Amino acid sequence: MRQSTYRHYPSFTRRYVRSAMKMMGLPKKPRVEAEVFASMLQDQELALSINGEVLMLEWHHAREGRVVVPEPTLSQWLQTVKLSQVQGDAWSWPWEFCTLSFPTSQTFHGHPVDGALITWVDSTTLPGRYESFLGAHGNPNGVDMLGIGEPWLMVAIHNPLDTKPSVNPTMLRGAFSPQQISDFINREAIEHAGGRAAPLADEEGMILREVVRYVLSLGMYLSAYPEAQSSGVPTWMKNKHPEGKKGVPFAQVGVDREDRELSLAMTAPRSVSPYWRQLRDARFYRGKWADHRPGSCYVLVSGYEVGAGKTVGVESVNP
């Protein structure tokens, strides 16, 4: 089995707190770091921000999460899957809190990404999770949440375009309801649940979109092949996780050995309704369209029928 080095998700909490300590000229000591972190969390504006959300999710991940490491060949293959060929309900995610590690050679929209923080939780539990997090750091206040009432998939990555992450670290984050997951699978349209995320720049949006595609592809694969997931440190990972033995447990996702025709698990016969598709490739913005911003034009795709053979783990649609 081919081994690979991985880019593991680094702690945003550590980067964020140490950037504040650097600006204040404070020494890098654990006691000082803990005091600064507790002081920062008394700021309700921070708690209500995307940064505050990521800090909260990382806190829970450290207590109940997993580090998920897909096999290198599977990881590369997941980026080739055409999501529109898969039914929207053929998706599952076995972990409430986890981080994804990516092979070092893998890029997203041409950029290396230092892993991803993934959360799949009942949104009605988020206010209580905020209270636990803030209360553990001396803040008795809660957080009002918008749009709760159904599961949310949240995907967050360190911004690969940050020029000085040690001074001003930023995160790219997307949050999706089940309906928005289906919309993304069919149209690859990013929409944010919760109302707190700021619009992303074009390049940032493209990077995050590719990471979200990867997460949804992996979820579809796990839906079809749940036995491909197991616990423990994978043998295909060369480098160690920066948290070492003190970190959260590992989970690994390997290529299913019983059926090498993986694409059969990712497709299903179905009808596709007419929909609008965004045009992102540079070739669509030449000549009379040269003054249009890439991604600003859409075309109407007519409805069509798609057929496939027997699909493992995915419901078939009779013609």
XYZ file of C-alpha atoms in Angstrom, residues 15 19 51 108 117 162 170 176 211 232 248 256 261 284 307:
15
model
C -3.061 30.475 16.060
C -1.539 36.148 17.244
C -14.090 33.005 14.672
C -7.902 22.438 -4.015
C -12.731 20.952 10.395
C -3.413 34.276 4.243
C -8.580 33.799 9.056
C -25.375 23.689 4.945
C -13.232 21.281 -0.249
C -6.892 3.559 14.534
C -8.129 12.887 19.645
C -13.289 -0.922 -0.393
C -15.649 -0.646 -9.302
C -16.783 31.450 -21.337
C -29.218 5.576 -16.275
